[in-house]
Short mmCIF file of C-alpha atoms and ligand atoms in Angstrom, two decimals:
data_model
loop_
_atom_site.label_atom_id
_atom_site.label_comp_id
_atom_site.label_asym_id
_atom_site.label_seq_id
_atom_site.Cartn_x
_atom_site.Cartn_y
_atom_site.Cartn_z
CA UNK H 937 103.02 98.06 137.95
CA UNK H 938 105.69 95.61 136.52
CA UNK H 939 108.35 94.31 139.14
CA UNK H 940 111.05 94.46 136.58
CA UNK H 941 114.64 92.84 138.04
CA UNK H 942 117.38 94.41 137.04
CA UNK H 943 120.75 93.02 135.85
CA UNK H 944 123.46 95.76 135.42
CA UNK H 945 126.37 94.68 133.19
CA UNK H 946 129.29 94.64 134.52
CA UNK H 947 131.52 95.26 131.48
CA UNK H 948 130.20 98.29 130.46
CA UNK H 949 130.91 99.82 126.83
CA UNK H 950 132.93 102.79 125.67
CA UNK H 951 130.40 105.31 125.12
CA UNK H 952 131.08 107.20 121.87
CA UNK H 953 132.92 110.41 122.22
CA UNK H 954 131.20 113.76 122.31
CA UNK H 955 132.19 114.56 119.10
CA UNK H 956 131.51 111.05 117.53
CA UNK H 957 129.35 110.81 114.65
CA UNK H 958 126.34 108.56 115.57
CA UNK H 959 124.51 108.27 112.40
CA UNK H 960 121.76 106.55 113.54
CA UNK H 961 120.87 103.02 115.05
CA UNK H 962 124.17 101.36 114.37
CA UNK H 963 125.40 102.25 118.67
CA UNK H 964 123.59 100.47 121.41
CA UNK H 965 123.96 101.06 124.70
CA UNK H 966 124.76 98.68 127.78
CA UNK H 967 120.88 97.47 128.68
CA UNK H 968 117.89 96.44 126.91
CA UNK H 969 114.65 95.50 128.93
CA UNK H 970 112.96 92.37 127.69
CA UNK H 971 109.19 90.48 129.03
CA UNK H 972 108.06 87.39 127.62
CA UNK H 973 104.55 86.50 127.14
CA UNK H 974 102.93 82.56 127.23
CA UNK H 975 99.52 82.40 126.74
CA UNK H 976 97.16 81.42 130.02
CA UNK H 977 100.02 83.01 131.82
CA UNK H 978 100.16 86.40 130.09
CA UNK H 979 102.96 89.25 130.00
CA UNK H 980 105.80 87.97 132.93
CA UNK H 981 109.45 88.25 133.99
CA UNK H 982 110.08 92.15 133.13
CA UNK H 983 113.76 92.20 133.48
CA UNK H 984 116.75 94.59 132.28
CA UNK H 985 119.51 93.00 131.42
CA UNK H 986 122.79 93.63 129.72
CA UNK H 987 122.22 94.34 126.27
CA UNK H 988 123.22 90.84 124.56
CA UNK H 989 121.75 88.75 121.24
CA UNK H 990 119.43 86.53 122.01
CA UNK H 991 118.61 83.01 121.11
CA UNK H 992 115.68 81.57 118.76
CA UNK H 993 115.00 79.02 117.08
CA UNK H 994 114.90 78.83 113.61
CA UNK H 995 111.47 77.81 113.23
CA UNK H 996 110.58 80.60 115.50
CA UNK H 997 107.35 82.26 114.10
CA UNK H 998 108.55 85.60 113.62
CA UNK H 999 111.19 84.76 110.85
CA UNK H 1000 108.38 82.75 108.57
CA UNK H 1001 105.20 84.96 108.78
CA UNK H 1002 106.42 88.13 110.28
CA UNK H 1003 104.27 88.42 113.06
CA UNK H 1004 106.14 91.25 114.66
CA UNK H 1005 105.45 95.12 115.45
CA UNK H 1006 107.73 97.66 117.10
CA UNK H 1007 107.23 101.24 117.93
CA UNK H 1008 109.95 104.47 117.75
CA UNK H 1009 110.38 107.52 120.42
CA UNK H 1010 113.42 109.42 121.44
CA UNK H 1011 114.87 110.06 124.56
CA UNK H 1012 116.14 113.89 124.80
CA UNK H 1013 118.85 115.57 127.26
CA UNK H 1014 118.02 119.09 128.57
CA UNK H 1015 121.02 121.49 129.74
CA UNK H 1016 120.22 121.31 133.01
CA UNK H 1017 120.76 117.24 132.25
CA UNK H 1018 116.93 116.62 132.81
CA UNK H 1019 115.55 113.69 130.58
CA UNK H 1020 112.48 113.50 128.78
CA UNK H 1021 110.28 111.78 126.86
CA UNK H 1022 107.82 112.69 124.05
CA UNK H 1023 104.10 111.55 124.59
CA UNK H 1024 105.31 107.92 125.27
CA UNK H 1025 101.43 107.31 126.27
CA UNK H 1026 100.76 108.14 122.72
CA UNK H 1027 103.87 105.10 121.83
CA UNK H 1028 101.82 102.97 124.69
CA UNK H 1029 98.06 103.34 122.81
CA UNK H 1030 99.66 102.86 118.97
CA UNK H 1031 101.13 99.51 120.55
CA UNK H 1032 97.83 98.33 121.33
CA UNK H 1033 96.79 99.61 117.95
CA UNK H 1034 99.35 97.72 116.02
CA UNK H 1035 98.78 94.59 118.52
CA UNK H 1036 95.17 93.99 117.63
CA UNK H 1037 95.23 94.26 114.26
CA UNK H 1038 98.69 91.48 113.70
CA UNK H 1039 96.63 89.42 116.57
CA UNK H 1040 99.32 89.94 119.05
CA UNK H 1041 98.16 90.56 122.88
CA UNK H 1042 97.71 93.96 124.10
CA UNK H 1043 100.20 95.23 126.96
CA UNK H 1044 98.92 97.80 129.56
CA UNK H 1045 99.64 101.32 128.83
CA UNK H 1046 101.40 101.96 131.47
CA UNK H 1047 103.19 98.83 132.07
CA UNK H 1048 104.76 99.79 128.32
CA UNK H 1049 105.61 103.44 130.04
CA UNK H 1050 106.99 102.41 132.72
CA UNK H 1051 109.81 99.84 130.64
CA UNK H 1052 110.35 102.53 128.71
CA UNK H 1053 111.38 105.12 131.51
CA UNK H 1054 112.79 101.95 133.48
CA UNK H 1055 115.30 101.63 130.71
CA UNK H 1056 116.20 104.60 129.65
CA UNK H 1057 116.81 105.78 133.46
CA UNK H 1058 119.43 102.97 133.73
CA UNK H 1059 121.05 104.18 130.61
CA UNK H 1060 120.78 108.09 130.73
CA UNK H 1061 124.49 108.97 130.92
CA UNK H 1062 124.34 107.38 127.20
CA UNK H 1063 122.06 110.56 125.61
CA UNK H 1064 123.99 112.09 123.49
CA UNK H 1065 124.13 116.03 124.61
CA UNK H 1066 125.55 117.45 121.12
CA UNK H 1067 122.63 119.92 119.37
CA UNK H 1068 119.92 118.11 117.93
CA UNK H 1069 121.00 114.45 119.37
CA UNK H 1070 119.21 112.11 121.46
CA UNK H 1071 118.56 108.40 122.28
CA UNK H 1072 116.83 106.81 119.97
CA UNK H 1073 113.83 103.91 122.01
CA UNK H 1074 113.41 100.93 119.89
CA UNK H 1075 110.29 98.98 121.46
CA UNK H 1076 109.22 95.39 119.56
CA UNK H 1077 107.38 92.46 120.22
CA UNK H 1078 108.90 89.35 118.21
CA UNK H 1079 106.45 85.54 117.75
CA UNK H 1080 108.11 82.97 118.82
CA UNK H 1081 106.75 79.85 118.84
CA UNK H 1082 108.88 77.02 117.19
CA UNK H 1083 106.07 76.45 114.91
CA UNK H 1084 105.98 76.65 110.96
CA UNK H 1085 101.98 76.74 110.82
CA UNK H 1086 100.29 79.84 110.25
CA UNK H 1087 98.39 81.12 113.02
CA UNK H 1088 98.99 83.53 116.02
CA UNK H 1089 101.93 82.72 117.93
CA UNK H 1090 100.97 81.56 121.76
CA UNK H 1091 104.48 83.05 122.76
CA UNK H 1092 106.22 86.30 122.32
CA UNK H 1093 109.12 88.24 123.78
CA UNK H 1094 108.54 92.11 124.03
CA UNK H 1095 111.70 94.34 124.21
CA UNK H 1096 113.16 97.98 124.20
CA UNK H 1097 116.55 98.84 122.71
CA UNK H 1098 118.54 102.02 122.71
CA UNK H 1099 120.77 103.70 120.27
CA UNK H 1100 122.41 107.15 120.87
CA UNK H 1101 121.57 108.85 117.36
CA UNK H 1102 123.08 112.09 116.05
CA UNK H 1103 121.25 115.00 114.43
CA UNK H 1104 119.29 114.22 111.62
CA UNK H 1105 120.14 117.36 109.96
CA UNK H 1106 123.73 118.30 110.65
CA UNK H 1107 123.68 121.90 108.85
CA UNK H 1108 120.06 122.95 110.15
CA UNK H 1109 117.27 121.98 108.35
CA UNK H 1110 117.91 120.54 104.90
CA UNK H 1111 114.93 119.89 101.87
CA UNK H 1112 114.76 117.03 100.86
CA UNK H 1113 113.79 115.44 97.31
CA UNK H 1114 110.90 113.74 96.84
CA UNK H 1115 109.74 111.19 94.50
CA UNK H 1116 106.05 110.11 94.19
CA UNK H 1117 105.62 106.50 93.55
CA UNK H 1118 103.09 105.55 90.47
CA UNK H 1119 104.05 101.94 90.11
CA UNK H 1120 104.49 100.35 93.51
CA UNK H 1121 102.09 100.40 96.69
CA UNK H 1122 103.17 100.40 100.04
CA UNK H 1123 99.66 99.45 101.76
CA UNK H 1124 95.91 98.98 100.97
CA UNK H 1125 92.55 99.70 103.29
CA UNK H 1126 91.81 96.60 105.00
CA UNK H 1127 95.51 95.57 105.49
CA UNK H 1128 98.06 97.09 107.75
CA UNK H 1129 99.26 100.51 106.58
CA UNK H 1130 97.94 102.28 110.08
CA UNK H 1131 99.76 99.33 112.48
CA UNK H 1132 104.14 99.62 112.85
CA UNK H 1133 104.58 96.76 111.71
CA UNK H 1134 107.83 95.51 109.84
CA UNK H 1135 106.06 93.83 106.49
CA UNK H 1136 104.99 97.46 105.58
CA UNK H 1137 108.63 98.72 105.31
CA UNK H 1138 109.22 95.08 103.52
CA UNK H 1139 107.04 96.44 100.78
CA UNK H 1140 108.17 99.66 100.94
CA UNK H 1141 111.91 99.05 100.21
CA UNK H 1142 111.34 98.47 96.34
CA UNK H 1143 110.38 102.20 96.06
CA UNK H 1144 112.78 103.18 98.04
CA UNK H 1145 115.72 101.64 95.81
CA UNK H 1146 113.77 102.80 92.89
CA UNK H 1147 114.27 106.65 94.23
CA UNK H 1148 117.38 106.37 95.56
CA UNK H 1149 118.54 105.61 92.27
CA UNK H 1150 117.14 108.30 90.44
CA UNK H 1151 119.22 110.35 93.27
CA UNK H 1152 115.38 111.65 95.50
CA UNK H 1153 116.01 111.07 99.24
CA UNK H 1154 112.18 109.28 100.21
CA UNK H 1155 109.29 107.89 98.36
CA UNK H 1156 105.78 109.49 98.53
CA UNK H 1157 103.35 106.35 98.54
CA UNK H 1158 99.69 106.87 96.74
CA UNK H 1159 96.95 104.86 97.65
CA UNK H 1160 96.98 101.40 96.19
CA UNK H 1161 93.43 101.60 94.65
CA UNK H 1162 93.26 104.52 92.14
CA UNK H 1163 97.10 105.51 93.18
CA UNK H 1164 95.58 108.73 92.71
CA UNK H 1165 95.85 110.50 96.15
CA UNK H 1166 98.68 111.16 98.60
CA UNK H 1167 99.21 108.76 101.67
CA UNK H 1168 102.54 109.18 103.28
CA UNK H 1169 106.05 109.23 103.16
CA UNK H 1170 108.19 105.91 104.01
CA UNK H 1171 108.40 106.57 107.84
CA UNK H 1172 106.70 110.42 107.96
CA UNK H 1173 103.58 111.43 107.45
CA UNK H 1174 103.09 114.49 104.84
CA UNK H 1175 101.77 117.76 105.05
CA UNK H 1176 101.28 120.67 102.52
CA UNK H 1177 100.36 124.25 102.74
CA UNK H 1178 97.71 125.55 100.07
CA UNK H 1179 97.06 129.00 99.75
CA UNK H 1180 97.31 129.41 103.37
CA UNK H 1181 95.82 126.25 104.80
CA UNK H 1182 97.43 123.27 106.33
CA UNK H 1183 96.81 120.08 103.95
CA UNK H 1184 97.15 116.39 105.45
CA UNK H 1185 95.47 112.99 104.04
CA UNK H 1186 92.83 111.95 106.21
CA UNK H 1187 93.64 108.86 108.28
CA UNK H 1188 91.90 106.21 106.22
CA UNK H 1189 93.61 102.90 107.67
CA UNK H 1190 96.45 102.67 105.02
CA UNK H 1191 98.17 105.25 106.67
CA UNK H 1192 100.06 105.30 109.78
CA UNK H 1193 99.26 107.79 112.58
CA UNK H 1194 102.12 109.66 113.43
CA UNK H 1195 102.45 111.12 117.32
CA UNK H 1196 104.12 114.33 115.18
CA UNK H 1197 101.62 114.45 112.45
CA UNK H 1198 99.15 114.64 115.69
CA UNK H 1199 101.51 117.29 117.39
CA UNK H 1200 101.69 119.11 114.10
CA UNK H 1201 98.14 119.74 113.81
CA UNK H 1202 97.56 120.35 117.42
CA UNK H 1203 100.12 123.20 117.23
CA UNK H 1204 99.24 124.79 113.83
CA UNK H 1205 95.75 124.85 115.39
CA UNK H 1206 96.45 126.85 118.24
CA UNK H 1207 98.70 129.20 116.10
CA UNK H 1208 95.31 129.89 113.96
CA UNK H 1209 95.91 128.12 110.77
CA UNK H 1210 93.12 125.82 108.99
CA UNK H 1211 93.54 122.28 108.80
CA UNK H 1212 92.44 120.15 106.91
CA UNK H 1213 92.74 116.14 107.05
CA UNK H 1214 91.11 114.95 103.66
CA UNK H 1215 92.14 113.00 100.93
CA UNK H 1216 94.52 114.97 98.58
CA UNK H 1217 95.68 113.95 94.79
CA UNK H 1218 98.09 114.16 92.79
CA UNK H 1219 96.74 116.32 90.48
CA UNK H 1220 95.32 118.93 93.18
CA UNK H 1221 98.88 119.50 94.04
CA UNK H 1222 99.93 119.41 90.58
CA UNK H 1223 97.55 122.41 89.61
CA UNK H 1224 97.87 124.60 92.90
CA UNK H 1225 101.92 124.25 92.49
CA UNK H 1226 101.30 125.51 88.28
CA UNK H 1227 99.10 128.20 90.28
CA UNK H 1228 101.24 129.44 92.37
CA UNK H 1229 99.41 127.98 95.60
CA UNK H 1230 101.86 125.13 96.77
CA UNK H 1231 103.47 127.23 99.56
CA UNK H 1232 105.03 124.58 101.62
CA UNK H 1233 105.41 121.19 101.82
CA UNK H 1234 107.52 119.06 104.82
CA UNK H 1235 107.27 115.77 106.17
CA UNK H 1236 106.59 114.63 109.91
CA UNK H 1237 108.05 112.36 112.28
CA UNK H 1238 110.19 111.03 115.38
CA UNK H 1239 113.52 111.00 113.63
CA UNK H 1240 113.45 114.59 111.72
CA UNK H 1241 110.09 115.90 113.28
CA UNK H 1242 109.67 117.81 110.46
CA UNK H 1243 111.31 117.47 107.14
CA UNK H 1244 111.03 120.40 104.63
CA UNK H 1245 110.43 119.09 100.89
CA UNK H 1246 112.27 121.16 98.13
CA UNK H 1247 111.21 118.81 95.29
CA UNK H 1248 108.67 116.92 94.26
CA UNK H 1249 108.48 114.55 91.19
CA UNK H 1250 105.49 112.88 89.61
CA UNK H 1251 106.11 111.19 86.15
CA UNK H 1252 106.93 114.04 83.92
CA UNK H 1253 106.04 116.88 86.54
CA UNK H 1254 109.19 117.88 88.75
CA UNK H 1255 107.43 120.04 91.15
CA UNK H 1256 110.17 122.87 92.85
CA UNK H 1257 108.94 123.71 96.13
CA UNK H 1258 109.15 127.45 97.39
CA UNK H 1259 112.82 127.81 95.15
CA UNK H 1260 113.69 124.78 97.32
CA UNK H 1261 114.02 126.54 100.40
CA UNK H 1262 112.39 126.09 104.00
CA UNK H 1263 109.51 127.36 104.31
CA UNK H 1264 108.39 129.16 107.45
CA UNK H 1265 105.59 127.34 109.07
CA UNK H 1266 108.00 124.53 108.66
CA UNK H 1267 111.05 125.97 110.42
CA UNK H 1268 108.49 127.57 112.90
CA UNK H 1269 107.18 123.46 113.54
CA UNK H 1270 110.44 122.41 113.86
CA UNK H 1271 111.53 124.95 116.30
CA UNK H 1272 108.75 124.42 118.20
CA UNK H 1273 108.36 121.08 118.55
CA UNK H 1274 112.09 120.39 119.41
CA UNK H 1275 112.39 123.42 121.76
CA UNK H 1276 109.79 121.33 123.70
CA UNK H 1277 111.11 118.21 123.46
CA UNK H 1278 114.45 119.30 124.66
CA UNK H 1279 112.80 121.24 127.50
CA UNK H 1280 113.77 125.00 126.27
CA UNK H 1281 110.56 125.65 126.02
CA UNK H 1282 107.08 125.67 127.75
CA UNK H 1283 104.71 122.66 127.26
CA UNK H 1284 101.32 124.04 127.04
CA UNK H 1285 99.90 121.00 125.73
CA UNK H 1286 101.75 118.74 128.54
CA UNK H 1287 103.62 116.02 126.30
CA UNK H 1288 106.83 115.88 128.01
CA UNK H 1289 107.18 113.28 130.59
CA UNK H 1290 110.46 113.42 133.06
CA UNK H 1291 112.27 110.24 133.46
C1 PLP E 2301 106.49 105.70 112.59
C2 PLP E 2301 105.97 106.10 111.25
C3 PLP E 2301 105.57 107.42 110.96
C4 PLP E 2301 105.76 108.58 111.90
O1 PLP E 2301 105.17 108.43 113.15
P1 PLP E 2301 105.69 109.26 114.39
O2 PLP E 2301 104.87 108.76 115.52
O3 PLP E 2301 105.42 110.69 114.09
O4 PLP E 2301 107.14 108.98 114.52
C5 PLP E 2301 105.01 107.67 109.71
N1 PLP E 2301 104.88 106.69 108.80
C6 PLP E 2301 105.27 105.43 109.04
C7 PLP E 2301 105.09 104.39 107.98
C8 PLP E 2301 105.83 105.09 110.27
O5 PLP E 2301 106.23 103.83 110.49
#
């Protein structure tokens, strides 16, 4: 258990209107909940605080070498103004996962849950109530010893910020185009792709200009061997349905393992459908969309939980995915998954936690 001191602000901020749109993570609200860590001394002073910038140095460690990781869950307001969380334990375990491999120290599971409900409890009148909202959790862990030398940092400062966020669809669920990358990489086996860590959205931002600019809304990485089979999207994870089974890349350490792409498959288990987690190429889904067989294809994660795909391009191929509309397994996932997370429906699998 953390004995975490609290410091209430007392100028707090005008909270956006009800109507206001939030986009997302551009608002914070009034706290953010910060623990520093010194080695031989480990993880101490767990405090909330006003939400304020913070000091470094310039030669701190994070800014050089990017030693950093941070993690992403969403804080959701029920009608009966319960709060929830979404499998934060799941948050609490990747941490660890991402920790280890960028040689940062672990923190106890549920010293990670508890900041996390700690914080957001002080700040629940800032959840946003408006259909499809919620607060967006923003835990990190930052080097930062004053030190220009490459090696683990013997400091670091682990903290949680919050951002009201609006819906990520404002007209119901929206396809999206997708562009898959042949030039670029975003990670390799043997380097980082499975840990949250900044440097893989550093790579990833190339691609991302690149589609933007030929007007698709996300990149789909390949592998950065052959850059022959499917990995993920820039922050989702990707799923496609193929003559009537559920298709997902196999988790091969270049791709990060999403809580939804875990929730996904959980749920279109226990609704009857195959799945399959294998490795998937291009050309597989080039021939079963010629044949007819490409019946859905959406993305996964915390900010849209699931994102249809209308389009998908490949070089010369410009795939059209079920006449670019939603297709039902994913609006059936989407319903699903939010109706738990905003508590209008039952939990059979127990992944909402109360704050
Ligand atoms: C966070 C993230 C995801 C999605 O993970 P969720 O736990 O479902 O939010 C997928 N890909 C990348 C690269 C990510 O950083």
């Amino acid at each position: 258990m953390l004995d975490i001191k609290i410091t209430k602000t007392t100028e707090p901020k005008q909270k956006p209107a009800a109507d206001q749109p939030l986009g997302f993570g551009k608002i914070f609200t009034d706290h953010m909940f910060i623990m520093n860590y010194t080695e031989g001394q480990g993880w101490h002073d767990p405090r909330i605080v006003p939400f304020q910038n913070i000091s470094l140095s310039p030669a701190a460690m994070v800014y050089h070498y990017g030693q950093e990781m941070f993690e992403g869950l969403k804080a959701y307001k029920s009608e009966n103004d319960e709060v929830y969380l979404f499998r934060p334990d799941m948050n609490a375990k990747r941490t660890n996962v991402t920790n280890d491999r960028l040689c940062i120290p672990n923190i106890p599971e549920e010293d990670f849950v508890q900041a996390v409900k700690a914080v957001v409890d002080i700040d629940r009148d800032w959840i946003p109530t408006a259909p499809g909202t919620s607060l967006y959790v923003r835990p990190f862990i930052i080097a930062t010893d004053e030190f220009l030398g490459v090696a683990p940092s013997h400091t670091y400062m682990f903290m949680i910020i919050l951002a009201p966020s609006g819906a990520y669809y404002s007209s119901g669920l929206a396809p999206v185009g997708i562009w898959i990358e042949d030039e670029y990489v975003r990670a390799v086996r043997g380097g980082m792709g499975f840990a949250k860590t900044g440097g893989n959205y550093a790579a990833s931002l190339i691609g991302q200009v690149k589609a933007h600019n030929e007007d698709y809304s996300q990149v789909l990485w390949l592998d950065g061997v052959e850059r022959k089979y499917i990995e993920e999207v820039g922050s989702m994870n990707i799923f496609f349905k193929i003559d009537g089974k559920v298709v997902t890349p196999a988790l091969n350490g270049s791709i990060l393992p999403g809580i939804t792409r875990n929730s996904t498959i959980q749920l279109c288990k226990s609704w009857g459908y195959d799945v399959e987690e294998r490795k998937i190429s291009v050309d597989e889904l080039v021939e079963a969309q010629k044949n007819g067989k490409l019946e859905e294809v959406f993305g996964t994660g915390t900010a849209a939980v699931i994102s249809p795909v209308g389009k998908l391009r490949y070089v010369d191929d410009v795939m059209l995915i079920n006449n670019g509309e939603i297709g039902e397994l994913s609006q059936k996932l989407y319903d699903t998954m939010t109706g738990i997370q905003y508590g209008k429906l039952d939990d059979p699998f127990g992944w909402r936690v109360s704050v």
